[in-house]
Amino acid sequence: MKILMIIGSGRRSGNTEQIGELLTAHLQQEARQHRVELEVETVYLGQQSFQFCRGCRVCFDRGEALCPLKDGALDLKNRMLAADGIVLASPVYVDDVSGLMKNFIDRMCHMCHRPQLAGKTAYAIATTGSSRTGKTLETMSMALRTWGCHLAGQTGFATGALMKGSEAKDRFDLQAARAARAIFSAVYRQAPHRPAFFSLMMFKIQQMSWRAKGKPGTLDFNYWQEQGWLDPKRTFYIDHEAGRLKTSLARLTGSILGKFVA
Ligand SMILES: Cc1cc2nc3c(=O)[nH]c(=O)nc-3n(C[C@H](O)[C@H](O)[C@H](O)COP(=O)(O)O)c2cc1C
């Protein structure tokens, strides 16, 4: 089993990295208990040289392989594809994710049109001086869901300015253990997928949008068609066990909202 953790802080040995290490220790503990071989790979966005998205739209219209920025961002996408679970972790910077994390999310924007991570388990982590983990977690969770991921959960850690010594473990061991258990069991048990109301609704809106705007032959339309997602009976990227009432209500809400955006 492999979990890829992407740390969106430029500060080495900072709070986000320390929480990431605590989480990794608990993930390894879960793996040992279940006698599973686990690799946790950590990628520090601060050590990558990802350029800013130029907004050329080549990835949308002609394919991400033709992105003019050859700086390894697509390799990281491939590592997400190869992993069984993904963790995005960011410090709160002025009420939202760090610039490093936001740029990474922007660079993956082709997956908002073609959700290549459909069904993959993901988790969001935020660390903060004092507040606004909600907005920060929402930015990462929205991105993960839009890429097609199953969000196993999200946790905010009110770490303060900089944790020292054993502070991370002393203060956040229980929270990190809970988060690790949620990630591990979602990947390991492969529990039936029950998408959130929001995810089902967004699928319906996207389905309407590609049907209305998509032209056969365009990349997005073809992708959706190849996956079978344009079939009106299709209610999500992957087979799922969300309740019928929830699914129907989400699709109804999506079809109303979709009239304004599709
Ligand atoms: C540029 C910057 C902006 C920040 N903005 C906020 C903020 O809006 N709210 C808050 O509670 N903490 C804020 N903080 C504190 C960080 O969120 C917090 O210390 C975080 O855990 C740092 O993680 P790191 O050590 O991994 O970089 C900010 C810190 C920096 C450096």
PDB file of C-alpha atoms and ligand atoms in Angstrom:
ATOM      1  CA  MET A   1       0.000   0.000   0.000  1.00  0.00           C
ATOM      2  CA  LYS A   2       1.290   3.454  -0.819  1.00  0.00           C
ATOM      3  CA  ILE A   3       0.255   6.832   0.546  1.00  0.00           C
ATOM      4  CA  LEU A   4       1.549  10.050  -0.978  1.00  0.00           C
ATOM      5  CA  MET A   5       1.690  13.064   1.302  1.00  0.00           C
ATOM      6  CA  ILE A   6       2.101  16.489  -0.319  1.00  0.00           C
ATOM      7  CA  ILE A   7       3.294  19.198   2.075  1.00  0.00           C
ATOM      8  CA  GLY A   8       2.482  22.747   1.026  1.00  0.00           C
ATOM      9  CA  SER A   9       4.757  24.651   3.392  1.00  0.00           C
ATOM     10  CA  GLY A  10       8.073  26.158   2.373  1.00  0.00           C
ATOM     11  CA  ARG A  11       9.329  25.976   5.960  1.00  0.00           C
ATOM     12  CA  ARG A  12      11.437  22.870   6.559  1.00  0.00           C
ATOM     13  CA  SER A  13      10.768  21.236   9.933  1.00  0.00           C
ATOM     14  CA  GLY A  14       7.788  23.563  10.309  1.00  0.00           C
ATOM     15  CA  ASN A  15       4.424  22.717  11.820  1.00  0.00           C
ATOM     16  CA  THR A  16       2.936  21.112   8.715  1.00  0.00           C
ATOM     17  CA  GLU A  17       5.973  18.888   8.259  1.00  0.00           C
ATOM     18  CA  GLN A  18       5.895  17.915  11.962  1.00  0.00           C
ATOM     19  CA  ILE A  19       2.193  17.016  11.744  1.00  0.00           C
ATOM     20  CA  GLY A  20       2.957  15.089   8.543  1.00  0.00           C
ATOM     21  CA  GLU A  21       5.648  13.095  10.396  1.00  0.00           C
ATOM     22  CA  LEU A  22       3.279  12.354  13.279  1.00  0.00           C
ATOM     23  CA  LEU A  23       0.643  11.225  10.807  1.00  0.00           C
ATOM     24  CA  THR A  24       3.187   9.011   9.033  1.00  0.00           C
ATOM     25  CA  ALA A  25       4.170   7.367  12.340  1.00  0.00           C
ATOM     26  CA  HIS A  26       0.508   6.591  13.052  1.00  0.00           C
ATOM     27  CA  LEU A  27      -0.086   5.336   9.523  1.00  0.00           C
ATOM     28  CA  GLN A  28       2.859   2.949   9.942  1.00  0.00           C
ATOM     29  CA  GLN A  29       1.424   1.821  13.271  1.00  0.00           C
ATOM     30  CA  GLU A  30      -1.933   1.075  11.609  1.00  0.00           C
ATOM     31  CA  ALA A  31      -0.110  -0.843   8.857  1.00  0.00           C
ATOM     32  CA  ARG A  32       1.840  -2.913  11.397  1.00  0.00           C
ATOM     33  CA  GLN A  33      -1.369  -3.754  13.262  1.00  0.00           C
ATOM     34  CA  HIS A  34      -2.956  -4.945  10.021  1.00  0.00           C
ATOM     35  CA  ARG A  35       0.264  -6.630   8.791  1.00  0.00           C
ATOM     36  CA  VAL A  36       0.284  -4.529   5.676  1.00  0.00           C
ATOM     37  CA  GLU A  37       3.403  -3.220   3.992  1.00  0.00           C
ATOM     38  CA  LEU A  38       3.028   0.527   3.746  1.00  0.00           C
ATOM     39  CA  GLU A  39       5.143   3.139   2.018  1.00  0.00           C
ATOM     40  CA  VAL A  40       4.452   6.770   2.869  1.00  0.00           C
ATOM     41  CA  GLU A  41       6.149   9.065   0.372  1.00  0.00           C
ATOM     42  CA  THR A  42       6.357  12.721   1.343  1.00  0.00           C
ATOM     43  CA  VAL A  43       6.779  15.450  -1.243  1.00  0.00           C
ATOM     44  CA  TYR A  44       7.668  18.969  -0.128  1.00  0.00           C
ATOM     45  CA  LEU A  45       6.287  21.526  -2.555  1.00  0.00           C
ATOM     46  CA  GLY A  46       8.860  23.992  -1.232  1.00  0.00           C
ATOM     47  CA  GLN A  47      11.598  21.792  -2.682  1.00  0.00           C
ATOM     48  CA  GLN A  48      10.003  21.569  -6.115  1.00  0.00           C
ATOM     49  CA  SER A  49      10.404  24.253  -8.734  1.00  0.00           C
ATOM     50  CA  PHE A  50       6.861  24.320 -10.022  1.00  0.00           C
ATOM     51  CA  GLN A  51       6.257  27.446 -12.060  1.00  0.00           C
ATOM     52  CA  PHE A  52       3.021  29.400 -11.871  1.00  0.00           C
ATOM     53  CA  CYS A  53       0.221  28.351 -14.191  1.00  0.00           C
ATOM     54  CA  ARG A  54       0.278  30.755 -17.165  1.00  0.00           C
ATOM     55  CA  GLY A  55      -3.401  30.275 -17.920  1.00  0.00           C
ATOM     56  CA  CYS A  56      -2.740  29.268 -21.535  1.00  0.00           C
ATOM     57  CA  ARG A  57      -5.486  26.588 -21.334  1.00  0.00           C
ATOM     58  CA  VAL A  58      -3.401  24.144 -23.379  1.00  0.00           C
ATOM     59  CA  CYS A  59      -4.015  21.458 -20.739  1.00  0.00           C
ATOM     60  CA  PHE A  60      -7.778  21.956 -21.015  1.00  0.00           C
ATOM     61  CA  ASP A  61      -7.970  22.112 -24.778  1.00  0.00           C
ATOM     62  CA  ARG A  62      -5.084  20.027 -26.111  1.00  0.00           C
ATOM     63  CA  GLY A  63      -4.042  17.891 -23.164  1.00  0.00           C
ATOM     64  CA  GLU A  64      -1.878  18.247 -20.070  1.00  0.00           C
ATOM     65  CA  ALA A  65       1.051  16.482 -21.770  1.00  0.00           C
ATOM     66  CA  LEU A  66       1.438  19.615 -23.927  1.00  0.00           C
ATOM     67  CA  CYS A  67       1.702  21.996 -20.924  1.00  0.00           C
ATOM     68  CA  PRO A  68       4.586  24.341 -21.795  1.00  0.00           C
ATOM     69  CA  LEU A  69       5.904  24.225 -18.217  1.00  0.00           C
ATOM     70  CA  LYS A  70       8.265  21.260 -18.097  1.00  0.00           C
ATOM     71  CA  ASP A  71       9.057  21.306 -14.399  1.00  0.00           C
ATOM     72  CA  GLY A  72       7.915  17.969 -13.011  1.00  0.00           C
ATOM     73  CA  ALA A  73       4.388  18.937 -11.903  1.00  0.00           C
ATOM     74  CA  LEU A  74       2.937  16.248 -14.163  1.00  0.00           C
ATOM     75  CA  ASP A  75       5.308  13.669 -12.655  1.00  0.00           C
ATOM     76  CA  LEU A  76       3.752  14.458  -9.297  1.00  0.00           C
ATOM     77  CA  LYS A  77       0.307  13.951 -10.834  1.00  0.00           C
ATOM     78  CA  ASN A  78       1.511  10.521 -12.015  1.00  0.00           C
ATOM     79  CA  ARG A  79       2.696   9.759  -8.484  1.00  0.00           C
ATOM     80  CA  MET A  80      -0.794  10.630  -7.211  1.00  0.00           C
ATOM     81  CA  LEU A  81      -2.233   8.260  -9.808  1.00  0.00           C
ATOM     82  CA  ALA A  82       0.107   5.494  -8.648  1.00  0.00           C
ATOM     83  CA  ALA A  83      -0.645   5.963  -4.922  1.00  0.00           C
ATOM     84  CA  ASP A  84      -3.501   4.266  -3.074  1.00  0.00           C
ATOM     85  CA  GLY A  85      -4.131   7.328  -0.931  1.00  0.00           C
ATOM     86  CA  ILE A  86      -3.264  11.022  -1.108  1.00  0.00           C
ATOM     87  CA  VAL A  87      -2.834  13.546   1.709  1.00  0.00           C
ATOM     88  CA  LEU A  88      -2.714  17.261   0.965  1.00  0.00           C
ATOM     89  CA  ALA A  89      -1.328  19.308   3.870  1.00  0.00           C
ATOM     90  CA  SER A  90      -1.041  23.079   3.992  1.00  0.00           C
ATOM     91  CA  PRO A  91      -0.450  25.805   6.561  1.00  0.00           C
ATOM     92  CA  VAL A  92      -3.072  28.560   6.735  1.00  0.00           C
ATOM     93  CA  TYR A  93      -1.635  31.602   4.976  1.00  0.00           C
ATOM     94  CA  VAL A  94      -3.863  34.661   5.290  1.00  0.00           C
ATOM     95  CA  ASP A  95      -7.065  32.679   5.671  1.00  0.00           C
ATOM     96  CA  ASP A  96      -6.415  30.053   2.995  1.00  0.00           C
ATOM     97  CA  VAL A  97      -3.903  27.541   1.644  1.00  0.00           C
ATOM     98  CA  SER A  98      -0.284  28.559   1.073  1.00  0.00           C
ATOM     99  CA  GLY A  99       0.715  29.902  -2.329  1.00  0.00           C
ATOM    100  CA  LEU A 100       2.704  26.706  -2.914  1.00  0.00           C
ATOM    101  CA  MET A 101      -0.406  24.589  -2.412  1.00  0.00           C
ATOM    102  CA  LYS A 102      -2.640  26.899  -4.445  1.00  0.00           C
ATOM    103  CA  ASN A 103      -0.215  26.873  -7.349  1.00  0.00           C
ATOM    104  CA  PHE A 104      -0.050  23.087  -7.209  1.00  0.00           C
ATOM    105  CA  ILE A 105      -3.872  22.934  -7.283  1.00  0.00           C
ATOM    106  CA  ASP A 106      -3.901  25.348 -10.249  1.00  0.00           C
ATOM    107  CA  ARG A 107      -1.322  23.258 -12.073  1.00  0.00           C
ATOM    108  CA  MET A 108      -3.617  20.232 -11.717  1.00  0.00           C
ATOM    109  CA  CYS A 109      -6.607  22.118 -13.123  1.00  0.00           C
ATOM    110  CA  HIS A 110      -6.986  19.770 -16.105  1.00  0.00           C
ATOM    111  CA  MET A 111      -8.268  17.223 -13.568  1.00  0.00           C
ATOM    112  CA  CYS A 112     -11.200  19.530 -12.792  1.00  0.00           C
ATOM    113  CA  HIS A 113     -12.324  18.839 -16.383  1.00  0.00           C
ATOM    114  CA  ARG A 114     -11.070  15.256 -16.559  1.00  0.00           C
ATOM    115  CA  PRO A 115     -11.150  13.828 -13.021  1.00  0.00           C
ATOM    116  CA  GLN A 116      -8.410  11.242 -13.420  1.00  0.00           C
ATOM    117  CA  LEU A 117      -8.285  10.468  -9.695  1.00  0.00           C
ATOM    118  CA  ALA A 118     -11.839   9.111  -9.724  1.00  0.00           C
ATOM    119  CA  GLY A 119     -12.395   6.916  -6.674  1.00  0.00           C
ATOM    120  CA  LYS A 120      -8.961   7.506  -5.098  1.00  0.00           C
ATOM    121  CA  THR A 121      -8.942   8.029  -1.319  1.00  0.00           C
ATOM    122  CA  ALA A 122      -7.729  11.425  -0.108  1.00  0.00           C
ATOM    123  CA  TYR A 123      -7.453  13.433   3.090  1.00  0.00           C
ATOM    124  CA  ALA A 124      -6.802  17.133   3.808  1.00  0.00           C
ATOM    125  CA  ILE A 125      -4.700  18.542   6.653  1.00  0.00           C
ATOM    126  CA  ALA A 126      -4.272  22.185   7.678  1.00  0.00           C
ATOM    127  CA  THR A 127      -2.086  23.730  10.364  1.00  0.00           C
ATOM    128  CA  THR A 128      -2.754  27.205  11.667  1.00  0.00           C
ATOM    129  CA  GLY A 129      -1.524  29.907  14.015  1.00  0.00           C
ATOM    130  CA  SER A 130      -5.004  30.215  15.452  1.00  0.00           C
ATOM    131  CA  SER A 131      -7.851  30.243  12.941  1.00  0.00           C
ATOM    132  CA  ARG A 132      -9.311  29.685   9.469  1.00  0.00           C
ATOM    133  CA  THR A 133      -8.533  26.001   9.044  1.00  0.00           C
ATOM    134  CA  GLY A 134     -12.117  25.689   7.750  1.00  0.00           C
ATOM    135  CA  LYS A 135     -11.526  27.749   4.605  1.00  0.00           C
ATOM    136  CA  THR A 136      -8.098  26.204   4.042  1.00  0.00           C
ATOM    137  CA  LEU A 137      -9.411  22.651   4.340  1.00  0.00           C
ATOM    138  CA  GLU A 138     -12.315  23.551   2.068  1.00  0.00           C
ATOM    139  CA  THR A 139      -9.953  24.740  -0.696  1.00  0.00           C
ATOM    140  CA  MET A 140      -8.031  21.444  -0.623  1.00  0.00           C
ATOM    141  CA  SER A 141     -11.123  19.269  -0.170  1.00  0.00           C
ATOM    142  CA  MET A 142     -12.909  20.971  -3.053  1.00  0.00           C
ATOM    143  CA  ALA A 143      -9.893  20.383  -5.300  1.00  0.00           C
ATOM    144  CA  LEU A 144      -9.611  16.738  -4.254  1.00  0.00           C
ATOM    145  CA  ARG A 145     -13.307  16.116  -4.807  1.00  0.00           C
ATOM    146  CA  THR A 146     -13.250  17.890  -8.155  1.00  0.00           C
ATOM    147  CA  TRP A 147     -10.351  15.643  -9.197  1.00  0.00           C
ATOM    148  CA  GLY A 148     -12.700  12.728  -8.428  1.00  0.00           C
ATOM    149  CA  CYS A 149     -11.215  11.678  -5.076  1.00  0.00           C
ATOM    150  CA  HIS A 150     -13.151  10.127  -2.251  1.00  0.00           C
ATOM    151  CA  LEU A 151     -12.496  12.427   0.712  1.00  0.00           C
ATOM    152  CA  ALA A 152     -11.954  10.210   3.762  1.00  0.00           C
ATOM    153  CA  GLY A 153     -11.883  13.288   5.999  1.00  0.00           C
ATOM    154  CA  GLN A 154     -10.037  16.433   6.944  1.00  0.00           C
ATOM    155  CA  THR A 155      -8.388  17.738  10.109  1.00  0.00           C
ATOM    156  CA  GLY A 156      -7.217  21.163  11.218  1.00  0.00           C
ATOM    157  CA  PHE A 157      -4.388  21.505  13.761  1.00  0.00           C
ATOM    158  CA  ALA A 158      -4.171  24.791  15.691  1.00  0.00           C
ATOM    159  CA  THR A 159      -0.423  24.547  16.149  1.00  0.00           C
ATOM    160  CA  GLY A 160       0.503  28.205  16.771  1.00  0.00           C
ATOM    161  CA  ALA A 161       3.666  29.827  15.414  1.00  0.00           C
ATOM    162  CA  LEU A 162       6.237  26.999  15.639  1.00  0.00           C
ATOM    163  CA  MET A 163       6.080  23.788  17.623  1.00  0.00           C
ATOM    164  CA  LYS A 164       9.297  22.772  19.327  1.00  0.00           C
ATOM    165  CA  GLY A 165      10.679  19.517  20.692  1.00  0.00           C
ATOM    166  CA  SER A 166       7.990  16.940  21.418  1.00  0.00           C
ATOM    167  CA  GLU A 167       5.178  19.512  21.301  1.00  0.00           C
ATOM    168  CA  ALA A 168       3.549  18.041  18.163  1.00  0.00           C
ATOM    169  CA  LYS A 169       3.283  14.598  19.758  1.00  0.00           C
ATOM    170  CA  ASP A 170       2.311  15.950  23.182  1.00  0.00           C
ATOM    171  CA  ARG A 171      -0.501  18.102  21.829  1.00  0.00           C
ATOM    172  CA  PHE A 172      -1.746  16.377  18.697  1.00  0.00           C
ATOM    173  CA  ASP A 173      -1.052  12.670  19.054  1.00  0.00           C
ATOM    174  CA  LEU A 174      -4.718  11.740  19.437  1.00  0.00           C
ATOM    175  CA  GLN A 175      -5.893  13.917  16.541  1.00  0.00           C
ATOM    176  CA  ALA A 176      -3.133  12.570  14.283  1.00  0.00           C
ATOM    177  CA  ALA A 177      -3.936   8.983  15.294  1.00  0.00           C
ATOM    178  CA  ARG A 178      -7.609   9.542  14.407  1.00  0.00           C
ATOM    179  CA  ALA A 179      -6.713  11.049  11.047  1.00  0.00           C
ATOM    180  CA  ALA A 180      -4.292   8.176  10.290  1.00  0.00           C
ATOM    181  CA  ARG A 181      -6.957   5.606  11.173  1.00  0.00           C
ATOM    182  CA  ALA A 182      -9.476   7.306   8.878  1.00  0.00           C
ATOM    183  CA  ILE A 183      -7.015   7.394   5.958  1.00  0.00           C
ATOM    184  CA  PHE A 184      -5.695   3.882   6.502  1.00  0.00           C
ATOM    185  CA  SER A 185      -9.060   2.214   6.908  1.00  0.00           C
ATOM    186  CA  ALA A 186     -10.539   4.024   3.896  1.00  0.00           C
ATOM    187  CA  VAL A 187      -7.677   2.739   1.719  1.00  0.00           C
ATOM    188  CA  TYR A 188      -7.328  -0.705   3.314  1.00  0.00           C
ATOM    189  CA  ARG A 189     -10.936  -1.735   3.785  1.00  0.00           C
ATOM    190  CA  GLN A 190     -12.060  -0.387   0.437  1.00  0.00           C
ATOM    191  CA  ALA A 191     -15.382   0.266   2.118  1.00  0.00           C
ATOM    192  CA  PRO A 192     -18.346   0.821  -0.200  1.00  0.00           C
ATOM    193  CA  HIS A 193     -18.092   4.271  -1.645  1.00  0.00           C
ATOM    194  CA  ARG A 194     -20.754   6.665  -0.373  1.00  0.00           C
ATOM    195  CA  PRO A 195     -20.132  10.020  -2.045  1.00  0.00           C
ATOM    196  CA  ALA A 196     -21.245  13.185  -0.282  1.00  0.00           C
ATOM    197  CA  PHE A 197     -24.369  15.012  -1.465  1.00  0.00           C
ATOM    198  CA  PHE A 198     -22.097  17.760  -2.791  1.00  0.00           C
ATOM    199  CA  SER A 199     -20.000  15.321  -4.837  1.00  0.00           C
ATOM    200  CA  LEU A 200     -23.079  13.721  -6.396  1.00  0.00           C
ATOM    201  CA  MET A 201     -24.478  17.154  -7.183  1.00  0.00           C
ATOM    202  CA  MET A 202     -21.203  18.331  -8.759  1.00  0.00           C
ATOM    203  CA  PHE A 203     -21.081  15.194 -10.906  1.00  0.00           C
ATOM    204  CA  LYS A 204     -24.573  15.980 -12.231  1.00  0.00           C
ATOM    205  CA  ILE A 205     -23.614  19.604 -12.979  1.00  0.00           C
ATOM    206  CA  GLN A 206     -20.457  18.509 -14.821  1.00  0.00           C
ATOM    207  CA  GLN A 207     -22.388  15.837 -16.710  1.00  0.00           C
ATOM    208  CA  MET A 208     -24.906  18.463 -17.891  1.00  0.00           C
ATOM    209  CA  SER A 209     -22.145  20.882 -18.705  1.00  0.00           C
ATOM    210  CA  TRP A 210     -20.153  18.490 -20.917  1.00  0.00           C
ATOM    211  CA  ARG A 211     -23.318  17.322 -22.623  1.00  0.00           C
ATOM    212  CA  ALA A 212     -24.430  20.893 -23.355  1.00  0.00           C
ATOM    213  CA  LYS A 213     -21.070  22.443 -24.214  1.00  0.00           C
ATOM    214  CA  GLY A 214     -18.975  19.483 -25.200  1.00  0.00           C
ATOM    215  CA  LYS A 215     -18.423  18.844 -28.840  1.00  0.00           C
ATOM    216  CA  PRO A 216     -17.605  15.304 -29.926  1.00  0.00           C
ATOM    217  CA  GLY A 217     -13.913  15.311 -30.720  1.00  0.00           C
ATOM    218  CA  THR A 218     -12.978  17.720 -27.941  1.00  0.00           C
ATOM    219  CA  LEU A 219     -10.736  16.314 -25.256  1.00  0.00           C
ATOM    220  CA  ASP A 220     -13.128  16.781 -22.335  1.00  0.00           C
ATOM    221  CA  PHE A 221     -16.173  15.445 -24.177  1.00  0.00           C
ATOM    222  CA  ASN A 222     -14.258  12.401 -25.403  1.00  0.00           C
ATOM    223  CA  TYR A 223     -12.861  11.730 -21.936  1.00  0.00           C
ATOM    224  CA  TRP A 224     -16.290  11.862 -20.320  1.00  0.00           C
ATOM    225  CA  GLN A 225     -17.751   9.724 -23.076  1.00  0.00           C
ATOM    226  CA  GLU A 226     -14.956   7.131 -22.903  1.00  0.00           C
ATOM    227  CA  GLN A 227     -15.495   6.773 -19.143  1.00  0.00           C
ATOM    228  CA  GLY A 228     -19.231   6.271 -19.736  1.00  0.00           C
ATOM    229  CA  TRP A 229     -19.953   9.338 -17.583  1.00  0.00           C
ATOM    230  CA  LEU A 230     -22.233  11.008 -20.117  1.00  0.00           C
ATOM    231  CA  ASP A 231     -24.757   8.186 -19.806  1.00  0.00           C
ATOM    232  CA  PRO A 232     -27.801   9.844 -18.151  1.00  0.00           C
ATOM    233  CA  LYS A 233     -28.150   6.799 -15.873  1.00  0.00           C
ATOM    234  CA  ARG A 234     -24.630   7.304 -14.562  1.00  0.00           C
ATOM    235  CA  THR A 235     -24.794   9.027 -11.154  1.00  0.00           C
ATOM    236  CA  PHE A 236     -21.080   9.171 -10.209  1.00  0.00           C
ATOM    237  CA  TYR A 237     -17.589   8.534 -11.559  1.00  0.00           C
ATOM    238  CA  ILE A 238     -17.445   5.107  -9.948  1.00  0.00           C
ATOM    239  CA  ASP A 239     -20.032   2.640  -8.687  1.00  0.00           C
ATOM    240  CA  HIS A 240     -21.285   3.742  -5.294  1.00  0.00           C
ATOM    241  CA  GLU A 241     -23.681   2.947  -2.503  1.00  0.00           C
ATOM    242  CA  ALA A 242     -25.058   6.362  -1.613  1.00  0.00           C
ATOM    243  CA  GLY A 243     -28.730   6.166  -0.642  1.00  0.00           C
ATOM    244  CA  ARG A 244     -31.278   6.476  -3.434  1.00  0.00           C
ATOM    245  CA  LEU A 245     -33.007   9.480  -1.873  1.00  0.00           C
ATOM    246  CA  LYS A 246     -29.708  11.339  -1.365  1.00  0.00           C
ATOM    247  CA  THR A 247     -28.621  10.545  -4.925  1.00  0.00           C
ATOM    248  CA  SER A 248     -31.943  11.651  -6.420  1.00  0.00           C
ATOM    249  CA  LEU A 249     -32.043  14.874  -4.401  1.00  0.00           C
ATOM    250  CA  ALA A 250     -28.418  15.662  -5.278  1.00  0.00           C
ATOM    251  CA  ARG A 251     -29.127  15.106  -8.964  1.00  0.00           C
ATOM    252  CA  LEU A 252     -32.266  17.221  -8.800  1.00  0.00           C
ATOM    253  CA  THR A 253     -30.364  20.052  -7.094  1.00  0.00           C
ATOM    254  CA  GLY A 254     -27.553  19.637  -9.625  1.00  0.00           C
ATOM    255  CA  SER A 255     -29.934  19.785 -12.560  1.00  0.00           C
ATOM    256  CA  ILE A 256     -31.442  23.056 -11.235  1.00  0.00           C
ATOM    257  CA  LEU A 257     -28.039  24.648 -10.556  1.00  0.00           C
ATOM    258  CA  GLY A 258     -26.684  23.187 -13.782  1.00  0.00           C
ATOM    259  CA  LYS A 259     -29.187  25.258 -15.785  1.00  0.00           C
ATOM    260  CA  PHE A 260     -27.299  28.353 -14.651  1.00  0.00           C
ATOM    261  CA  VAL A 261     -23.772  27.092 -15.175  1.00  0.00           C
ATOM    262  CA  ALA A 262     -23.991  24.389 -17.852  1.00  0.00           C
TER     263      ALA A 262
HETATM  264  C1  LIG B   1       2.515  34.183   5.506  1.00  0.00           C
HETATM  265  C2  LIG B   1       1.791  33.614   6.695  1.00  0.00           C
HETATM  266  C3  LIG B   1       0.438  33.814   6.827  1.00  0.00           C
HETATM  267  C4  LIG B   1      -0.275  33.297   7.915  1.00  0.00           C
HETATM  268  N1  LIG B   1      -1.613  33.518   8.010  1.00  0.00           N
HETATM  269  C5  LIG B   1      -2.292  33.033   9.073  1.00  0.00           C
HETATM  270  C6  LIG B   1      -3.688  33.282   9.210  1.00  0.00           C
HETATM  271  O1  LIG B   1      -4.328  33.918   8.394  1.00  0.00           O
HETATM  272  N2  LIG B   1      -4.335  32.782  10.302  1.00  0.00           N
HETATM  273  C7  LIG B   1      -3.666  32.058  11.248  1.00  0.00           C
HETATM  274  O2  LIG B   1      -4.281  31.635  12.208  1.00  0.00           O
HETATM  275  N3  LIG B   1      -2.345  31.761  11.110  1.00  0.00           N
HETATM  276  C8  LIG B   1      -1.641  32.249  10.069  1.00  0.00           C
HETATM  277  N4  LIG B   1      -0.291  31.974   9.930  1.00  0.00           N
HETATM  278  C9  LIG B   1       0.362  31.032  10.869  1.00  0.00           C
HETATM  279  C10 LIG B   1       0.516  29.627  10.221  1.00  0.00           C
HETATM  280  O3  LIG B   1      -0.695  29.192   9.660  1.00  0.00           O
HETATM  281  C11 LIG B   1       0.942  28.559  11.211  1.00  0.00           C
HETATM  282  O4  LIG B   1       1.987  28.959  12.028  1.00  0.00           O
HETATM  283  C12 LIG B   1       1.299  27.275  10.463  1.00  0.00           C
HETATM  284  O5  LIG B   1       1.215  26.179  11.334  1.00  0.00           O
HETATM  285  C13 LIG B   1       2.687  27.343   9.843  1.00  0.00           C
HETATM  286  O6  LIG B   1       2.995  26.103   9.263  1.00  0.00           O
HETATM  287  P1  LIG B   1       4.461  25.783   8.715  1.00  0.00           P
HETATM  288  O7  LIG B   1       5.388  25.872   9.883  1.00  0.00           O
HETATM  289  O8  LIG B   1       4.356  24.392   8.185  1.00  0.00           O
HETATM  290  O9  LIG B   1       4.743  26.758   7.635  1.00  0.00           O
HETATM  291  C14 LIG B   1       0.424  32.515   8.878  1.00  0.00           C
HETATM  292  C15 LIG B   1       1.804  32.316   8.745  1.00  0.00           C
HETATM  293  C16 LIG B   1       2.488  32.851   7.669  1.00  0.00           C
HETATM  294  C17 LIG B   1       3.982  32.613   7.551  1.00  0.00           C
END
